[in-house]
Amino acid sequence: MALRTVRFSIVDLSKVKAALRRRLQHIAEGVHGRKVIVIMNGKGGVGKSSLSAALAGALAKTGLVVLLIEIDEQGNLSEDLGLDGTGLDDGGQAQAAALLEGKPLTPTGEARPGLHIVPGGPALDAIVEELYCQRRQATASEDPEDEMAWMGMYAAAIDAVRDLYDVVVLDVAPGCGPLQLQALVAGEMTLIPSRSDPSSRKGLRTVARRFAQALRLNPIMRLLGVVLFGANTSATRVQSNIRQQFTGDLKGAAPVMEQTIRHVESAAVECRTQGRLPQELAADDALTPALKRSMKALAGDYRSLSMEVLERKAALDRADHDRKGSS
């Protein structure tokens, strides 16, 4: 059977390439600060969306201006933040317009005071299709810049608006390699939620491999840490063993965060049912006393984690400053 060549119309990446050159120049000059936190795992069901929503909400509560971008076709953040059926849930249309039409990456609004949201959803399917076409096209190029530019489409869109925010949080789909590469090229810090089961740890190692690939375009990226999710807070010996396992999985490349996130099924169900964060429900007197205690404890976990994230970010900022001063 004869093969037929079919030409696809794909996005022109000339502006993306210019943005990536500018970004690399800023990194080399030490003027590209750390703002973008990538939250991902290679496996679903590890608390990624819950962590993204609660952490972004906790950071906004400290007075920071936060942009939360859901790079996921499932669109679970709208449920977590109570945006379903509101004008803030556009199903990913803002992202599609930015990536495919070259429009500015514009939030749909504030999900909470100081927390600006760019939801995911089914419109991201068109972005994924574009990325696969771009990747296939890139393999035919002998120009290293053309070969890698497709991985920087999100980086170019986010860099154009990053100065408007103190922190940008990317909640990234677990199963889509092209989307994960996009996020790792766009960010400066990666936070990996993981449970202790073998499949979750396998997903962590998948992220580590993609991380290494993204470093070619994004040398400033660092692994901020692994967050142990669904942990039994009283099982300290088990937690210690798990931390050792994670450190071994990553060959010591990233610390395990000291703060773990407990899992209380009743609290998780209540949060998603009401579309409210644990820190919001912790003060709700309509909850049963037992559920309110669990919610307060869970809110405390996220509050402590947000402080630990900011401390580790500050440590990376100091290290960047020291390297710039010694160069």
C-alpha atoms as one frame of an Amber mdcrd trajectory, in Angstrom:
protein
   0.000   0.000   0.000   1.364   3.421  -0.944   1.856   5.911   1.874   0.214
   9.300   1.543   1.769  12.422   3.037  -0.713  14.628   4.878   0.292  18.160
   5.886  -1.008  19.465   9.211  -1.434  23.119  10.051   0.429  23.714  13.302
   1.216  26.748  15.420   4.164  28.878  14.301   6.774  28.693  17.075   8.890
  31.700  16.081   7.623  33.738  19.057   8.126  30.760  21.368  11.739  30.403
  20.221  12.344  34.108  20.827  10.815  33.821  24.300  12.995  30.811  25.130
  16.140  32.596  23.985  15.199  35.554  26.192  14.465  33.249  29.133  17.837
  31.452  28.814  19.597  34.796  28.624  17.860  35.984  31.803  18.774  32.734
  33.560  22.419  33.147  32.515  22.386  36.728  33.808  20.817  35.660  37.108
  17.735  37.857  36.683  15.161  35.102  36.181  13.728  34.625  39.676  11.949
  31.593  41.087   8.162  31.922  40.957   6.678  28.865  39.262   6.013  25.737
  41.349   5.171  22.600  39.352   3.073  19.995  41.191   3.032  16.607  39.470
   3.426  12.864  39.705   3.489  10.279  36.935   0.546   8.523  38.619  -2.929
   9.810  39.452  -4.717   9.460  42.769  -1.846  10.783  44.887  -3.538  13.980
  46.057  -2.151  16.243  43.333  -5.241  18.412  42.744  -6.129  18.610  46.436
  -2.555  19.617  47.228  -2.461  22.221  44.429  -5.711  23.872  45.516  -4.981
  23.845  49.235  -1.356  24.977  48.850  -2.279  27.804  46.452  -5.044  28.868
  48.836  -2.669  28.806  51.806  -0.072  30.878  49.928  -2.716  33.437  48.940
  -3.803  33.591  52.583  -0.325  34.870  53.489  -0.895  37.920  51.272   0.856
  36.642  48.138  -0.746  37.144  44.728  -1.022  33.599  43.356  -1.811  32.301
  39.872  -3.050  28.701  39.810  -2.993  27.017  36.382  -4.540  23.579  35.973
  -2.708  21.838  33.119  -5.037  18.860  33.189  -7.912  17.843  30.919  -9.894
  16.420  33.857 -10.560  19.840  35.376 -10.805  18.643  38.983  -9.738  21.979
  40.438 -13.089  23.536  39.562 -14.703  20.938  41.789 -12.143  21.411  44.571
 -12.620  25.186  44.548 -16.394  25.163  44.026 -16.225  26.708  40.553 -18.469
  24.222  38.715 -21.296  26.018  36.961 -19.789  29.455  37.507 -18.196  31.892
  35.089 -14.765  31.020  36.499 -14.865  27.531  34.983 -14.155  27.859  31.266
 -13.169  24.232  30.701  -9.655  25.212  29.660 -10.618  27.740  26.966  -8.219
  30.417  28.249  -5.295  28.020  27.968  -6.302  26.913  24.484  -6.541  30.545
  23.363  -3.081  31.305  24.767  -1.303  28.237  23.395  -3.072  27.856  20.058
  -4.061  31.437  19.159  -1.253  33.422  20.768  -3.545  35.378  23.103  -2.368
  36.428  26.603  -2.784  33.771  29.284  -5.670  35.353  31.185  -7.223  34.022
  34.422 -10.982  33.569  34.473 -11.024  35.465  37.786 -10.236  35.132  41.486
 -11.299  31.831  43.016 -10.383  33.292  46.410  -8.955  36.692  47.391  -5.478
  36.817  45.867  -5.894  33.438  44.150  -6.295  33.816  40.389  -7.355  30.714
  38.481  -6.789  29.356  34.965  -8.884  26.164  34.960  -8.208  23.032  32.969
 -10.789  20.908  31.243 -11.686  19.332  27.900 -10.391  22.270  25.829  -6.879
  21.067  26.690  -7.435  18.070  24.400  -6.726  20.386  21.449  -3.498  21.543
  23.124  -2.371  17.942  23.632  -3.061  17.154  19.971  -1.011  20.218  18.968
   1.879  19.161  21.192   2.002  15.683  19.661   2.026  17.202  16.154   4.746
  19.668  17.157   6.833  16.896  18.681   6.539  14.756  15.570   7.470  17.719
  13.365  10.467  18.493  15.585  11.961  15.042  15.070  12.452  15.854  11.374
  14.521  18.967  12.116  18.308  19.084  12.243  18.280  22.453  14.052  18.587
  21.906  17.849  16.455  24.990  18.536  13.659  23.773  16.266  13.944  20.299
  17.766  13.304  21.541  21.320  11.141  24.649  20.902   7.843  22.763  21.118
   8.581  21.975  24.784   8.525  25.691  25.612   5.021  26.694  24.509   3.699
  26.984  28.071   6.928  28.627  29.241   6.493  31.401  26.663   2.843  31.968
  27.637   3.566  31.997  31.382   6.680  34.163  31.132   4.605  36.845  29.413
   2.413  37.263  32.534   4.605  36.039  35.421   5.504  39.540  36.607   1.866
  40.065  37.604   2.102  37.409  40.356   4.220  36.528  43.362   3.819  32.771
  42.892   2.543  30.621  40.022   1.355  27.072  40.804   0.979  24.522  37.997
  -1.268  21.515  38.673  -0.172  19.052  35.981  -1.905  15.988  34.529  -0.342
  12.681  35.648  -0.450  10.667  32.453   0.490  13.074  29.656   4.225  13.257
  28.966   4.067  16.305  26.639   2.102  18.336  29.208   4.508  17.353  31.983
   7.502  18.380  29.870   5.802  21.717  29.152   5.342  22.368  32.867   8.901
  21.347  33.773  10.313  23.722  31.161   8.023  26.533  32.391   8.754  26.192
  36.114  11.646  26.677  38.477  10.668  24.312  41.305   8.967  20.923  41.315
   6.918  19.534  44.188   5.959  15.859  43.910   3.053  14.470  45.964   3.280
  10.733  46.465   1.767   7.983  48.512   3.927   5.197  49.863   2.679   2.440
  47.536   4.978   1.067  44.794   2.942   2.461  41.880   3.062   5.989  43.329
   6.825   5.691  43.752   7.087   4.460  40.166   5.226   7.594  39.086   7.755
   9.656  41.016  10.620   8.065  39.097   8.803   8.855  35.821   8.793  12.537
  36.795  12.507  12.316  37.627  13.253  11.096  34.076  11.212  13.897  32.495
  12.871  16.359  34.833  16.266  15.388  33.400  14.971  15.925  29.870  13.549
  19.368  30.710  16.876  20.547  32.153  18.215  20.915  28.607  15.917  23.907
  28.125  15.502  24.915  31.759  18.761  24.679  33.728  17.312  26.627  36.664
  14.745  23.910  37.523  15.201  22.227  40.913  13.321  19.478  42.729  11.825
  21.263  45.733  10.805  18.054  47.450   8.463  15.084  47.753   5.280  15.459
  49.806   4.129  12.278  51.499   0.350  12.260  51.040  -2.188  10.169  52.912
   0.220   9.543  55.773  -0.561   8.115  59.180   0.774  10.897  61.377   1.336
   8.563  64.325   3.454   6.038  62.382   6.792   7.859  62.696   8.943   4.784
  62.014   6.983   4.008  58.854   7.331   7.618  57.725  11.080   7.493  58.319
  11.390   4.328  56.215   9.313   5.869  53.425  11.491   8.984  53.402  14.569
   6.797  53.024  12.940   4.943  50.130  12.017   8.188  48.359  15.520   9.584
  48.797  16.882   6.385  47.271  14.409   6.549  44.372  15.620  10.042  43.538
  19.272   9.217  44.271  19.362  11.990  46.837  18.347  14.588  44.243  15.519
  16.031  46.323  14.583  16.110  49.989  11.366  14.694  51.321   9.311  17.482
  52.891   9.123  17.283  56.661   5.418  18.098  56.642   3.214  15.222  55.535
  -0.445  15.505  54.528  -2.776  13.201  56.430  -5.712  11.561  54.710  -9.104
  11.615  56.379 -11.685  10.242  53.958 -14.614  12.059  55.549 -12.763  15.385
  55.382 -11.721  14.819  51.756 -15.300  14.008  50.729 -16.663  17.038  52.578
 -14.152  19.384  50.913 -14.946  18.190  47.409 -18.696  18.066  48.040 -18.767
  21.664  49.246 -16.045  22.951  46.923 -14.203  24.473  49.855 -10.653  24.145
  51.141  -9.787  22.476  54.465  -8.711  25.814  55.940 -12.144  27.238  55.044
 -14.123  24.344  56.506 -12.017  24.202  59.668 -14.068  27.073  61.095 -17.455
  25.701  60.007 -19.582  25.051  63.109 -22.068  23.084  60.987 -19.619  20.156
  60.899 -19.777  17.413  63.474 -17.192  17.851  66.261 -15.160  14.874  65.014
 -15.149  16.107  61.408 -14.264  19.633  62.506 -11.265  18.313  64.474 -10.084
  16.369  61.424 -10.571  19.402  59.195  -8.563  21.622  61.563  -5.729  19.084
  61.603  -5.735  18.827  57.794  -5.770  22.622  57.465  -2.791  22.747  59.812
  -0.909  20.292  57.586  -1.378  22.525  54.547  -0.502  25.676  56.477   2.747
  24.115  57.708   3.553  22.790  54.241   3.080  26.237  52.686   5.555  27.675
  55.195   8.046  24.888  54.453   7.678  25.504  50.705   8.399  29.213  51.177
  11.417  28.410  53.374  12.862  26.052  50.770  12.194  28.557  48.009  14.023
  31.195  50.061  16.980  28.822  50.454  17.123  28.344  46.672  16.907  32.120
  46.185  19.861  32.611  48.542  21.886  29.978  46.711  21.106  31.681  43.383
  22.206  35.017  44.847  25.437  33.532  46.152  26.255  31.958  42.777  25.582
  35.251  41.017  27.817  37.079  43.487  30.700  34.644  42.999  30.547  34.674
  39.201
